[in-house]
Coordinates of C-alpha atoms in Angstrom, one line a residue:
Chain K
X13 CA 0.7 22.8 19.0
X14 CA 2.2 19.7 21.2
X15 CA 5.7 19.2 21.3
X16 CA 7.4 16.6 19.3
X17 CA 7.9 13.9 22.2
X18 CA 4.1 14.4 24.3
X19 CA 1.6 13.8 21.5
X20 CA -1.2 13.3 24.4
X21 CA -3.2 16.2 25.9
X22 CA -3.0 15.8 29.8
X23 CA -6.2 14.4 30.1
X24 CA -6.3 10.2 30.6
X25 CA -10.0 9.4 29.7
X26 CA -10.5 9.5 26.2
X27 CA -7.8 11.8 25.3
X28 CA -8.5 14.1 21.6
X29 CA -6.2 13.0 19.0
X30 CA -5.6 13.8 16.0
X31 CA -4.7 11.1 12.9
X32 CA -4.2 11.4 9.3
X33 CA -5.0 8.7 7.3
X34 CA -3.8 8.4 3.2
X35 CA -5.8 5.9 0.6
X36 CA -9.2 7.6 0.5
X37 CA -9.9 5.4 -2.7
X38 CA -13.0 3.3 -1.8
X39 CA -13.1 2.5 -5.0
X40 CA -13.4 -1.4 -7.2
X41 CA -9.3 -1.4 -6.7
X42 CA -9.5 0.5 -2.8
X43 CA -7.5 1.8 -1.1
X44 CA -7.2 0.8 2.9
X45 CA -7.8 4.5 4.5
X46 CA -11.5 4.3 5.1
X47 CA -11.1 0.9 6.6
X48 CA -8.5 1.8 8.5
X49 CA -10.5 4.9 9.6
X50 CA -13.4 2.7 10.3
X51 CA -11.4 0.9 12.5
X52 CA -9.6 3.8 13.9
X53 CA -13.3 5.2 14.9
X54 CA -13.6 1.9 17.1
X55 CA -10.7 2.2 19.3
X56 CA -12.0 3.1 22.7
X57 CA -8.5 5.0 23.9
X58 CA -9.3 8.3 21.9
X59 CA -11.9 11.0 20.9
X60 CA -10.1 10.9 17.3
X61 CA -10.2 13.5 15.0
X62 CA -9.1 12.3 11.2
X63 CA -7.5 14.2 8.5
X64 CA -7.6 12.4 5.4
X65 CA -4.5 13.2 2.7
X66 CA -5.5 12.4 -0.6
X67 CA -4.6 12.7 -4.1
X68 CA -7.1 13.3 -6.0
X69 CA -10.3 14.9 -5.9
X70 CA -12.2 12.4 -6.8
X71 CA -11.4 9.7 -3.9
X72 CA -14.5 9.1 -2.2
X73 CA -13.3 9.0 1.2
X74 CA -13.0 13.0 1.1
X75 CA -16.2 13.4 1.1
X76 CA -16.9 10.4 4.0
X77 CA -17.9 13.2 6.2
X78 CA -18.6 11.2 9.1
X79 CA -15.8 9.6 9.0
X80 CA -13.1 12.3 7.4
X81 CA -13.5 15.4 9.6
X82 CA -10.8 17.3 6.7
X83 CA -9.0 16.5 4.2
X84 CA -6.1 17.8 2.2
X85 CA -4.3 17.1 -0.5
X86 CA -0.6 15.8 -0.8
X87 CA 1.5 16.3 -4.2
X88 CA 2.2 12.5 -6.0
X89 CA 4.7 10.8 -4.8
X90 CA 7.0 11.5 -7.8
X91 CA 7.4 14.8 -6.8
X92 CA 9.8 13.6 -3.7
X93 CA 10.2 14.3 -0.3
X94 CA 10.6 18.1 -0.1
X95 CA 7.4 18.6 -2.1
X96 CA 6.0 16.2 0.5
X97 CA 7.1 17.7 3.5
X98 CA 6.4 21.1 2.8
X99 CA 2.5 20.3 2.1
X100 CA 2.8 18.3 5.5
X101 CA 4.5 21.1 7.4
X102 CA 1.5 23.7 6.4
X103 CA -0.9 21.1 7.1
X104 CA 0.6 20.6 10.6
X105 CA 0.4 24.5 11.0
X106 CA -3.4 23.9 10.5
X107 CA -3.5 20.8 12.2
X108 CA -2.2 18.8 15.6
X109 CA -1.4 15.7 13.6
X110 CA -0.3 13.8 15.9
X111 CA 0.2 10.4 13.8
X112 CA -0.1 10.1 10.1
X113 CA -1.0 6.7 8.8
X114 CA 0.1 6.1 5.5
X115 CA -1.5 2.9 3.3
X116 CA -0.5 2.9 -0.2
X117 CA 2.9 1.1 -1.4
X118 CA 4.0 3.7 -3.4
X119 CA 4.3 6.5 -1.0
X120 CA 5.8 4.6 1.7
X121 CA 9.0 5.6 0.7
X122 CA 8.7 8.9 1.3
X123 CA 6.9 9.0 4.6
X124 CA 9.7 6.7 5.6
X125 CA 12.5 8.8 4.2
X126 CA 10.5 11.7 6.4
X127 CA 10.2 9.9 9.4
X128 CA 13.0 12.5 11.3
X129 CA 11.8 15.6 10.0
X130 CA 7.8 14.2 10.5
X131 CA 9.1 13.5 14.1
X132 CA 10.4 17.2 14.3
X133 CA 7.0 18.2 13.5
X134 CA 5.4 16.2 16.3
X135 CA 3.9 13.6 13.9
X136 CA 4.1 9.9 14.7
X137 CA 4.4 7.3 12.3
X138 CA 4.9 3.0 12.7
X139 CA 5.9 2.3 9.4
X140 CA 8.9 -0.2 8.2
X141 CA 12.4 0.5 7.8
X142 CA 13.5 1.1 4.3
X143 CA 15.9 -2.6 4.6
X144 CA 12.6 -3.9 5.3
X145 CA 10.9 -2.9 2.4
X146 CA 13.3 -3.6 -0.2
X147 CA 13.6 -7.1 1.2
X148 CA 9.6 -8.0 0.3
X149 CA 9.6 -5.9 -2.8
X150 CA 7.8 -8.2 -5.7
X151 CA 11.1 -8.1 -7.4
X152 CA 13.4 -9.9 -4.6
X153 CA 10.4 -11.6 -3.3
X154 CA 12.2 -14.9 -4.8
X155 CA 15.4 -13.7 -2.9
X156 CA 13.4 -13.6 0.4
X157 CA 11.8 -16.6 0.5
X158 CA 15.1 -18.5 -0.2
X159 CA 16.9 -16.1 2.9
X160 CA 14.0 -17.4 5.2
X161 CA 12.9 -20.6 4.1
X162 CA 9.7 -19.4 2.7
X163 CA 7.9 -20.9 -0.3
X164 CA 7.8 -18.7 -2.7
X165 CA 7.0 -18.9 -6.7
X166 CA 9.9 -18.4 -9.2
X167 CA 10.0 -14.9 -10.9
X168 CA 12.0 -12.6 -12.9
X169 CA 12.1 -9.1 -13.8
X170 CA 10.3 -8.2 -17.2
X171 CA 12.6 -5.0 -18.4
X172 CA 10.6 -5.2 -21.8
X173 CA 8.0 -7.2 -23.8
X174 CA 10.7 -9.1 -25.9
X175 CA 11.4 -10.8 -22.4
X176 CA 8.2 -12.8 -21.9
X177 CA 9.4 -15.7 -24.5
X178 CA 12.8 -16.5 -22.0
X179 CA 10.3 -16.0 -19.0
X180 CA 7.6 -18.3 -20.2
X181 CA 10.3 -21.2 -21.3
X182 CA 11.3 -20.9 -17.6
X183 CA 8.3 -20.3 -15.6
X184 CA 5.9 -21.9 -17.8
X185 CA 2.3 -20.8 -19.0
X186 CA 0.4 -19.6 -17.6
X187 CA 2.5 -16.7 -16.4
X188 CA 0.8 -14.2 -14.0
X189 CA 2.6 -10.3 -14.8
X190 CA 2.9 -8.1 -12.1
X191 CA 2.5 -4.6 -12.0
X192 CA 5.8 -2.7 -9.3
X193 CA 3.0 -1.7 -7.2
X194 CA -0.6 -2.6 -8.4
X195 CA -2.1 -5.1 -10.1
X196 CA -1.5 -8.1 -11.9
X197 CA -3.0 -10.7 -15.0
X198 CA -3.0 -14.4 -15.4
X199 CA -2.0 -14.9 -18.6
X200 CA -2.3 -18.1 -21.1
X201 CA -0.5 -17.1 -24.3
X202 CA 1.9 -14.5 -25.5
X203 CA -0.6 -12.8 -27.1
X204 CA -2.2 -12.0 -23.8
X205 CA 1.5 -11.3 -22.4
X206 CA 1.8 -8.6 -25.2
X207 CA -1.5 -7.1 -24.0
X208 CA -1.1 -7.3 -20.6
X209 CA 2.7 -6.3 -20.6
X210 CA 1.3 -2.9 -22.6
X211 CA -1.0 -2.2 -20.3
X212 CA 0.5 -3.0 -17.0
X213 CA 4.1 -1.3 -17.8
X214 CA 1.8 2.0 -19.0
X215 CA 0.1 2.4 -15.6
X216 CA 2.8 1.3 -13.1
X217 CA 6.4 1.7 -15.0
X218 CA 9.2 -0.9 -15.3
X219 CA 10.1 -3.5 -14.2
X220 CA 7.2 -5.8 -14.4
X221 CA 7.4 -9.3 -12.5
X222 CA 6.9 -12.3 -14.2
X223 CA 5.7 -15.2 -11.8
X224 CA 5.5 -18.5 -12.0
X225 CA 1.7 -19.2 -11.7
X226 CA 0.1 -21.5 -8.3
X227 CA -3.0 -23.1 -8.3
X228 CA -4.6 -23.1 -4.8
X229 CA -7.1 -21.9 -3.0
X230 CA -6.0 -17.7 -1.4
X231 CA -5.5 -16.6 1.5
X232 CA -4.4 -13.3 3.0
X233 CA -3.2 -12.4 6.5
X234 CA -3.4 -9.3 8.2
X235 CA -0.6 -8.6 10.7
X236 CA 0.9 -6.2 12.6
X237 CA 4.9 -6.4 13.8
X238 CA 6.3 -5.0 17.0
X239 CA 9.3 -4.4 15.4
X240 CA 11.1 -6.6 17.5
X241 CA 10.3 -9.9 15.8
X242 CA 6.5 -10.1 17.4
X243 CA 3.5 -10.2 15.1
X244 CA 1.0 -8.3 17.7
X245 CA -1.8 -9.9 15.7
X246 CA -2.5 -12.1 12.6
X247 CA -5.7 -12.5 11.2
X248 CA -6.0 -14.8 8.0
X249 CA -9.2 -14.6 5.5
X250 CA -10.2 -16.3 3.1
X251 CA -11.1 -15.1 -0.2
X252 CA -14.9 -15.6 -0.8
X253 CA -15.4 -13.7 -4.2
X254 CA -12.5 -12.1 -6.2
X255 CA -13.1 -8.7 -8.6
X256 CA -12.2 -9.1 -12.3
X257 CA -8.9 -7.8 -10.7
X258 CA -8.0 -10.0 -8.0
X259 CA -9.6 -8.1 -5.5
X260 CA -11.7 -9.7 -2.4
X261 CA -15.2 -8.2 -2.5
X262 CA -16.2 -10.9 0.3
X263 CA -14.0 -12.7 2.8
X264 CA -14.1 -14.9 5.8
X265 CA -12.0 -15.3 8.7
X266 CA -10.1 -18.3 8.8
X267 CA -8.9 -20.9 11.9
X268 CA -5.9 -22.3 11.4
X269 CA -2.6 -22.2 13.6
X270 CA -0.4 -22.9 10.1
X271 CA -1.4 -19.6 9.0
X272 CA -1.1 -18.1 12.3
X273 CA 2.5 -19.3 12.6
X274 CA 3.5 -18.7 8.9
X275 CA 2.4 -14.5 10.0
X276 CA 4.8 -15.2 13.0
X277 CA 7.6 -16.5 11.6
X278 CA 7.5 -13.6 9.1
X279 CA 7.5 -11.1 11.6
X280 CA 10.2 -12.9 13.3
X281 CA 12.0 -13.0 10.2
X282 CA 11.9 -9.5 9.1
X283 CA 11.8 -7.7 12.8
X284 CA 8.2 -6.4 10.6
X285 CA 7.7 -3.1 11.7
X286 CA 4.1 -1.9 11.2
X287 CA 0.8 -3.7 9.3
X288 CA 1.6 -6.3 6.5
X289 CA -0.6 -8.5 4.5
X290 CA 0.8 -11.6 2.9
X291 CA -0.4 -12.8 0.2
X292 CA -1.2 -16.5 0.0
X293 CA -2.1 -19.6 -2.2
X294 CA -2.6 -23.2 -0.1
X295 CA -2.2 -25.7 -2.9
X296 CA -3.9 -28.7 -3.0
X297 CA -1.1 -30.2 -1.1
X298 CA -1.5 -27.8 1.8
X299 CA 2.1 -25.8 0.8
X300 CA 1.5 -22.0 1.8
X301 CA 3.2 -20.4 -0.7
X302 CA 3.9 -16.7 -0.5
X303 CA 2.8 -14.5 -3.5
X304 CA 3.1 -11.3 -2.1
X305 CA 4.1 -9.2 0.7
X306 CA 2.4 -6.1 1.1
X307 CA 4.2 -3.6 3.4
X308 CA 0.5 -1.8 4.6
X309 CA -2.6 -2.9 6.1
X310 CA -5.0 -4.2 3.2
X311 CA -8.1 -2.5 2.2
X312 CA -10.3 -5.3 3.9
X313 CA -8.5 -4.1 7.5
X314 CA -11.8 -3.4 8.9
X315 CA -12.9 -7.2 9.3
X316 CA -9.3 -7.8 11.9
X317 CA -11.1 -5.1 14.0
X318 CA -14.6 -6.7 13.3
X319 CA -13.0 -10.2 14.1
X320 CA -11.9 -8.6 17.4
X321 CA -8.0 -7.6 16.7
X322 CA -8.1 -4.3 16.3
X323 CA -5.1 -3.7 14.2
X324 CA -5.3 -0.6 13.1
X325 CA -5.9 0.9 16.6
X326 CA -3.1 -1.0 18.1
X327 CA -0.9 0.6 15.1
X328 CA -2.0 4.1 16.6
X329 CA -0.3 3.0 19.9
X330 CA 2.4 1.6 18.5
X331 CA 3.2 5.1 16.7
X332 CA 2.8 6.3 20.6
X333 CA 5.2 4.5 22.1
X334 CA 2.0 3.2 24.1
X335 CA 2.5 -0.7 25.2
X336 CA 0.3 -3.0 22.7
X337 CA -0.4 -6.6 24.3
X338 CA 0.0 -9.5 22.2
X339 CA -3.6 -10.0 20.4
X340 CA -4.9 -13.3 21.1
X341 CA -8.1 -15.2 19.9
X342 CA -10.8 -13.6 17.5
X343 CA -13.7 -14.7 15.7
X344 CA -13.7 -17.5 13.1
X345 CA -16.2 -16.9 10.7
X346 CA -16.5 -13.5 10.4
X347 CA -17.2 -12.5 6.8
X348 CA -17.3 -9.4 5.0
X349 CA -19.1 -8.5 2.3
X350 CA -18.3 -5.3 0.1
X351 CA -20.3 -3.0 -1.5
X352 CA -20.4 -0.1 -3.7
X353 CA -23.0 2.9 -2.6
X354 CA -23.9 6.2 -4.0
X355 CA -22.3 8.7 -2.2
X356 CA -24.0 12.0 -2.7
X357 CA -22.6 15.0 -2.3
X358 CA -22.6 18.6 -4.0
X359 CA -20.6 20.7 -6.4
X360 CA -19.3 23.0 -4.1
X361 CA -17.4 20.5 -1.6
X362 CA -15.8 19.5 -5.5
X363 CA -15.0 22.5 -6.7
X364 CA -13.3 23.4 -3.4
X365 CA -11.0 20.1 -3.1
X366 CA -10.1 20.6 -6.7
X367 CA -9.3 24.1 -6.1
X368 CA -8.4 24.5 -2.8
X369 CA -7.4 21.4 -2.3
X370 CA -8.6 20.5 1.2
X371 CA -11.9 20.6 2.3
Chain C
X1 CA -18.2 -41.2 11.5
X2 CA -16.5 -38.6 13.3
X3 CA -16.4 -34.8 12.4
X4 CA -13.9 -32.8 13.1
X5 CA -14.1 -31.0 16.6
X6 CA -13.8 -27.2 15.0
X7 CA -17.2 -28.0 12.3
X8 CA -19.9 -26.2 12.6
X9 CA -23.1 -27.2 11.4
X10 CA -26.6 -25.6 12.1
X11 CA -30.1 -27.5 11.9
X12 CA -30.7 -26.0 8.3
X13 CA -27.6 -28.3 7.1
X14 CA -25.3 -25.4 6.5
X15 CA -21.9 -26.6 7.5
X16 CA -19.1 -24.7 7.8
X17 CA -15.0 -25.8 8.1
X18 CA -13.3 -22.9 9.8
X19 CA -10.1 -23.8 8.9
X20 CA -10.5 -23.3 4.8
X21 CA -13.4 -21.2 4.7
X22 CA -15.5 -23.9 2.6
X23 CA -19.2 -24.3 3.0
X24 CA -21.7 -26.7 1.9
X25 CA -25.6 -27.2 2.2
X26 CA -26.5 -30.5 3.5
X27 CA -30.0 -31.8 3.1
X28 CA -32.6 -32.8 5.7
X29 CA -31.5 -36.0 6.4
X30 CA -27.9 -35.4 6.0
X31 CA -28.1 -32.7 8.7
X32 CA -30.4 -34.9 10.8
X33 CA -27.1 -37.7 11.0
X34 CA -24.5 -34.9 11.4
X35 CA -26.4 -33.4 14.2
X36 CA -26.9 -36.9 16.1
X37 CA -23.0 -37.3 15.0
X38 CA -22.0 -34.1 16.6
X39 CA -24.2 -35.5 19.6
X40 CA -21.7 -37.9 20.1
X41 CA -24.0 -40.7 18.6
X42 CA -21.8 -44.1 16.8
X43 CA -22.6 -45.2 13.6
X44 CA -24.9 -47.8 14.9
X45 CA -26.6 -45.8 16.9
X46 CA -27.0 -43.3 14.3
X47 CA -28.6 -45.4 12.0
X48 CA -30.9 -46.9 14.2
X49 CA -32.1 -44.1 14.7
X50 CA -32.6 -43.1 11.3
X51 CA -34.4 -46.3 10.6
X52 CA -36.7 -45.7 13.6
X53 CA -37.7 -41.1 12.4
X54 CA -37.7 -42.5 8.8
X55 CA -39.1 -44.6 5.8
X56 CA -36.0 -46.3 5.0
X57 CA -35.1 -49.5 3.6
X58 CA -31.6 -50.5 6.2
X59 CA -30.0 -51.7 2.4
X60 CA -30.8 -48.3 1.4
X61 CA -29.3 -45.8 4.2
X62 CA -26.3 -48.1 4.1
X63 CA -26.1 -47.1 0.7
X64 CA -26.8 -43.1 1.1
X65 CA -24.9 -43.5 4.6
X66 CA -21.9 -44.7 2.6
X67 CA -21.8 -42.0 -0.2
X68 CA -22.9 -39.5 3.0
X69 CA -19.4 -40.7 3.7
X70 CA -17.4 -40.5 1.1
X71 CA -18.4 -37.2 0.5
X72 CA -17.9 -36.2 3.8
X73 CA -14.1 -37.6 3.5
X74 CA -13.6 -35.8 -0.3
X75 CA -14.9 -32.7 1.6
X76 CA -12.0 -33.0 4.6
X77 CA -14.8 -32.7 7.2
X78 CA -14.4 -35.6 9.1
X79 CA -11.3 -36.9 11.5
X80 CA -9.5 -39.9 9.8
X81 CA -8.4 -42.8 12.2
X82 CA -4.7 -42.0 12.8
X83 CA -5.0 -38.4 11.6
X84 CA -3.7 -35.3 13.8
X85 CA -6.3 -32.1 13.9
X86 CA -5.0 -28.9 13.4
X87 CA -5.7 -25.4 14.6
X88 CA -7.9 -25.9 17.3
X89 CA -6.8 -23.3 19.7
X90 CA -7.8 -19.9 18.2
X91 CA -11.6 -19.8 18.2
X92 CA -13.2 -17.1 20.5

């Protein structure tokens, strides 16, 4: 096992590493793991070996076998940061994690509460601080904006479904509802609101968001913060064709420096520590107006590296202390197109996830 | 006409504005005048030109010429006298 503070074997060409990735979930609503392990898989400073953590059996990057070399199984986030560390600590026994990349919103949290005792254990992580996170969190998105002079729609926290009249007489219709974490529906009438409310508040909890609804054409933007106030890299994309919800299944690589500058004065701004994606809408009056902030590299990840910034890569260094220059110049254009395949794979490697859960 | 410098078109009249993301199909001649504007070509030039590869009445491409135009302009693909570009220094 390394120590804590020398994750690198003494070797300089190629050095083995070992990373663990979370959000297997390649699925309609994915998760960014494989991408980010796709990318990962490009970097040209290790001879990676990648744990996936996932949790359930079911998410098809476990069985990825050519890109997961092993995978275990972490306990929900809801069951808190000793449940969490103990499953980490016996995977490290196993294991020479020597960074762990976390990608979902809702464990963040945790693997930030962790970071010392993670540390202690030798792993390396790049992730925000917890001020930082509760500063882009959907519900004092409003808040932000107004602290940094970024546009942002109006909102308000939707405690229950008798709230949607108030919010609608101030927002207007049509209202988009937000999900804490996930997910999100336009919608034109309070009919819909009662539906949506009802089903968004039974997957994800309370408080939902209500948000005042933009028209405009979206944009995302990868990025990655020093820490310091630097965004490393920024890559913006274009939605090409959205899912029935809100995902981009295709997506093209934008030029243009207001983007570029928006993702730097954000970083700037926040002293962003780690990937981020904002989330966009360029309005027919060319206002960028910030919908969303997500504190994670998105699941489309893989194009940055594809467009020639390497994000997720440069996060690995980051965790290392390892200097990252500032990313310049990548390719305009650069689309990506998703798409669902069968993966095949047999009973057994099921059965012994579900049971065992690792594999 | 003049297109902005960061367009790209191809001879199959696809063109492509890197700075939104939008794309459009152009037809034959369409794509013939945007390549011989990319060329560096003037109007003028560009439509004596046009009048010399095709069967063309001149009252005619001054009429397709102008709607080429204003379509061009509804589209944001062309640099408007006074206008500043923007973004043109990240392309690889």
């Amino acid at each position: 096992m390394p120590t804590p503070h020398s994750p690198l074997p003494a070797s300089n060409t190629r050095p083995r590493l070992t990373v663990a990735v979370t959000g297997l979930n390649a699925t309609d609503s994915p998760g960014p793991g494989v991408a980010v392990i796709r990318a990962l898989r490009e970097s040209t400073d290790f001879d990676l070996r990648i744990i996936g953590l996932s949790y359930e059996a079911l998410e098809p990057g476990i069985y990825l076998r050519e890109l997961v070399d092993k995978s275990y199984q972490l306990p929900y986030p809801a069951a808190g940061t000793a449940a969490l560390l103990a499953r980490l600590a016996h995977i490290r026994e196993r294991e020479e994690v020597a960074v762990l990349i976390p990608n979902f919103d809702a464990e963040l949290f945790n693997f930030i509460k962790l970071e010392p005792e993670l540390r202690a254990l030798g792993i390396h992580t790049f992730l925000p601080t917890l001020a930082q996170l509760d500063a882009r969190d959907k519900l004092n998105l409003a808040a932000f904006g107004a602290a940094h002079g970024f546009s942002t729609p109006a909102s308000r926290p939707l405690h229950s479904a008798f709230e949607i009249t108030t919010a609608a007489e101030t927002l207007g219709w049509p209202l988009v509802l937000k999900g804490r974490y996930y997910d999100a529906a336009v919608v034109h009438s309070l009919a819909q609101a009662e539906q949506a409310f009802a089903r968004l508040s039974g997957l994800w909890g309370m408080p939902l968001i209500a948000q005042q609804f933009v028209a405009g054409q979206e944009i995302n933007i990868a990025g990655l913060g020093d820490g310091h106030g630097r965004a490393l890299s920024a890559v913006p994309m274009r939605k090409l064709t959205i899912t029935d919800r809100g995902k981009a299944w295709a997506g093209i690589t934008l030029e243009d420096e207001a983007l570029l500058a928006l993702a730097r004065r954000f970083a700037e701004a926040t002293r962003w520590r780690g990937g981020f994606e904002l989330e966009l809408i360029r309005t027919a009056t060319n206002e960028l107006v910030i919908l969303e902030i997500n504190p994670r590299f998105p699941a489309w990840i893989y194009l940055t590296a594809a467009a020639g910034q390497n994000q997720p890569a440069a996060l690995l260094r980051l965790a290392l202390a390892l200097p990252v220059p500032m990313m310049e110049g990548y390719a305009v254009g650069k689309m990506f197109v998703r798409y669902a395949w069968d993966l095949i794979t047999d009973h057994t490697e099921f059965q012994q996830v579900a049971a065992l859960g690792e594999l | 006409m003049k297109l902005k410098p960061n367009i790209a078109t191809s001879e199959a009249g696809f063109i492509f504005n890197p700075a939104t993301g939008d794309s459009f199909a152009a037809n034959p001649l369409a794509a013939d005048i945007l390549a011989r504007a990319k060329a560096g070509l003037d109007a003028a030039a560009i439509k004596a030109g046009i009048l010399e590869c095709y069967d063309v009445a001149p009252g005619q491409l001054e009429k397709d010429w102008d709607d080429l135009l204003a379509q061009l302009r509804d589209f944001n693909l062309l640099v408007e006298a006074g206008s500043e570009e923007r973004g043109a220094g990240n392309k690889k």
